[in-house]
PDB file of C-alpha atoms in Angstrom:
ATOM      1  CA  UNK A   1     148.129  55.682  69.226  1.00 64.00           C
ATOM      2  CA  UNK A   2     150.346  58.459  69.979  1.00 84.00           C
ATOM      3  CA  UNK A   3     154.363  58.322  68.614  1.00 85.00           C
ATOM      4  CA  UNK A   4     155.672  59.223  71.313  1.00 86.00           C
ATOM      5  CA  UNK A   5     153.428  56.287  73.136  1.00 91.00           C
ATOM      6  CA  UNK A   6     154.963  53.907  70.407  1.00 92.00           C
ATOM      7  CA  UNK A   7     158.557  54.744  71.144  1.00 95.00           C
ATOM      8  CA  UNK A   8     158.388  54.286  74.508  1.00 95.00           C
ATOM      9  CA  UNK A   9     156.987  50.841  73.987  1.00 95.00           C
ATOM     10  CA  UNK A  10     159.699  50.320  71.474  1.00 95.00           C
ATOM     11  CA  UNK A  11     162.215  51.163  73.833  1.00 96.00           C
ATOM     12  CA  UNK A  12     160.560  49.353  76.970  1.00 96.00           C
ATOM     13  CA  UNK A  13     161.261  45.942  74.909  1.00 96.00           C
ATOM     14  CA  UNK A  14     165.037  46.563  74.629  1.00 97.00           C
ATOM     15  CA  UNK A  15     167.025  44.643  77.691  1.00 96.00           C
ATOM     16  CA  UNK A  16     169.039  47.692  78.792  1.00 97.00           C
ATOM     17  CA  UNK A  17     165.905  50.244  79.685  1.00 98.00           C
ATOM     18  CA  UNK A  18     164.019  49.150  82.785  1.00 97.00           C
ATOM     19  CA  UNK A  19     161.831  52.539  82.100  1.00 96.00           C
ATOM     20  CA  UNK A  20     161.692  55.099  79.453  1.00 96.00           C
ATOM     21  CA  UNK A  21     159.568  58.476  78.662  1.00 96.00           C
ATOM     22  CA  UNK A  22     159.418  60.152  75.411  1.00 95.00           C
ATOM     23  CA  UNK A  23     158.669  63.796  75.059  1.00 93.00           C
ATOM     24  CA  UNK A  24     159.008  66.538  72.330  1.00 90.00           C
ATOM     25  CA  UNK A  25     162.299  68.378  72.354  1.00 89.00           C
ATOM     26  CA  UNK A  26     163.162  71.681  70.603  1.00 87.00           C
ATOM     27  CA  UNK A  27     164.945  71.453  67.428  1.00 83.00           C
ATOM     28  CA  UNK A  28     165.789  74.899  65.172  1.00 83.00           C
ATOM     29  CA  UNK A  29     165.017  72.862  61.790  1.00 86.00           C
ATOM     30  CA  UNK A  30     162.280  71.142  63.140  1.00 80.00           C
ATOM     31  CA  UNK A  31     160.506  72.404  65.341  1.00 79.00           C
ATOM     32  CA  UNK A  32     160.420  69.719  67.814  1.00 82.00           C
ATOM     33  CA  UNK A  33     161.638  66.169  67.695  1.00 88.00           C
ATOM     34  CA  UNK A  34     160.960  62.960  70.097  1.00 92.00           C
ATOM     35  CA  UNK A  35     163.137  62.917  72.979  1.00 95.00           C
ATOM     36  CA  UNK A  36     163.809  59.590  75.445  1.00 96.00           C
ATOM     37  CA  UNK A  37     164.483  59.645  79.134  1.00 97.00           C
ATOM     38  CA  UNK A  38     165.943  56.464  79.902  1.00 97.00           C
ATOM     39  CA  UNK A  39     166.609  54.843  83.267  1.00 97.00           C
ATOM     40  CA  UNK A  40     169.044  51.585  82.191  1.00 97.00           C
ATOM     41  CA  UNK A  41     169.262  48.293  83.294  1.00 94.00           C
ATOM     42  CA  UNK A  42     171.980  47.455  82.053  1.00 88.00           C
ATOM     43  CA  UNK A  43     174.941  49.151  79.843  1.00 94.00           C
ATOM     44  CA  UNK A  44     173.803  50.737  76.344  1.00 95.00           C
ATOM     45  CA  UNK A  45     174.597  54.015  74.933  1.00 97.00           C
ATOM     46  CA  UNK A  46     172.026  56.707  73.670  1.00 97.00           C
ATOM     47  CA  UNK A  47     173.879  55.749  70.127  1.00 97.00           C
ATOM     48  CA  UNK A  48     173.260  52.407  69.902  1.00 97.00           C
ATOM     49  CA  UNK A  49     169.299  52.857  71.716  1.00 97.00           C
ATOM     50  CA  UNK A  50     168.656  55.434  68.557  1.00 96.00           C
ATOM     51  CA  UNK A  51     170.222  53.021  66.192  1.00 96.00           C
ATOM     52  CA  UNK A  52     167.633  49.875  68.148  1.00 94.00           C
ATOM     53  CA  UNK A  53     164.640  51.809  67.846  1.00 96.00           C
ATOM     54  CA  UNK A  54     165.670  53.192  64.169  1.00 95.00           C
ATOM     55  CA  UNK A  55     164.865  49.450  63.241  1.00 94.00           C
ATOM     56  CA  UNK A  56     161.940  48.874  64.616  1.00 92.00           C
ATOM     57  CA  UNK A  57     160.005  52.134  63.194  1.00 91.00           C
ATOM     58  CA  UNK A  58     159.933  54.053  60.373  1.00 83.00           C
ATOM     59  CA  UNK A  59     161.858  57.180  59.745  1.00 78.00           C
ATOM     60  CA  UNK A  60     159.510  59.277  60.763  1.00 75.00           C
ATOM     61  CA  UNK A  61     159.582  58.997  64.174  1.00 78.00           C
ATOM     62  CA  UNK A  62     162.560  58.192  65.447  1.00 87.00           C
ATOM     63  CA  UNK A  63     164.225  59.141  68.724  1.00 92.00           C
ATOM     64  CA  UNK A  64     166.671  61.740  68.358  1.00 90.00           C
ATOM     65  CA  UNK A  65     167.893  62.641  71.826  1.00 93.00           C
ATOM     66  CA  UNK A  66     168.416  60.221  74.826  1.00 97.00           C
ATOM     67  CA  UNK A  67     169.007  61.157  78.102  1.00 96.00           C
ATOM     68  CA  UNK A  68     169.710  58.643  80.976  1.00 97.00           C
ATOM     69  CA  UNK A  69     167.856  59.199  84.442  1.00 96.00           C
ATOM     70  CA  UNK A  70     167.677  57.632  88.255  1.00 95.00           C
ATOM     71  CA  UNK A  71     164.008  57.528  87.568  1.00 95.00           C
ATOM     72  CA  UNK A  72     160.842  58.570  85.506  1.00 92.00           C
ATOM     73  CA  UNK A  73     158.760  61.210  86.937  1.00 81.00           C
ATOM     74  CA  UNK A  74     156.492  64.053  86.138  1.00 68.00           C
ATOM     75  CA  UNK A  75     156.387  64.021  82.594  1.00 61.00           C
ATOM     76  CA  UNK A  76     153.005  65.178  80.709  1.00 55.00           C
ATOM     77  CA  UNK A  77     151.978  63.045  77.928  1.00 56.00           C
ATOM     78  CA  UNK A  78     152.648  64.123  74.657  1.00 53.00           C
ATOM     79  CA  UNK A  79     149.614  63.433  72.907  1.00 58.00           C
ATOM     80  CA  UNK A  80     146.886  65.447  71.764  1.00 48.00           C
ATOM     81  CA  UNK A  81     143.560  63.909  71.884  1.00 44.00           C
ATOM     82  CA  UNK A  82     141.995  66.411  70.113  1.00 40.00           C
TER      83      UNK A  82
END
């Protein structure tokens, strides 16, 4: 399964995200590092969803970015199948 798959389903089982995708971002040191669109439910910060899913998962792939949105649309998955 693909990381970015598992965060989203990470973050799908917190109460405050009705929807969330998770794509690679741009990072200098990096190279790229998990992103999450988020459309809320209810009130949370992108600080305390980072901290949530931070507990769930190992260090490795953590969300490092959150971004709250009206609605999830249009993003390509992630994953390489390859």
């Amino acid at each position: 399964m693909c990381v970015h798959t598992i965060l989203e389903d990470v973050l799908l089982t917190h109460p405050a995200v009705m929807d969330a995708a998770v794509v690679p971002s741009a990072d200098e040191r990096t190279g790229g590092v998990p992103m999450a669109f988020i459309v809320p439910r209810g009130s949370t910060s992108p600080r305390e969803l980072i901290a949530w899913v931070a507990e769930q998962v190992s260090p490795y792939p953590r969300i490092r970015r959150v971004e709250f949105v009206d609605a999830i649309g249009g993003f390509a998955c992630a994953c390489s199948n390859g």
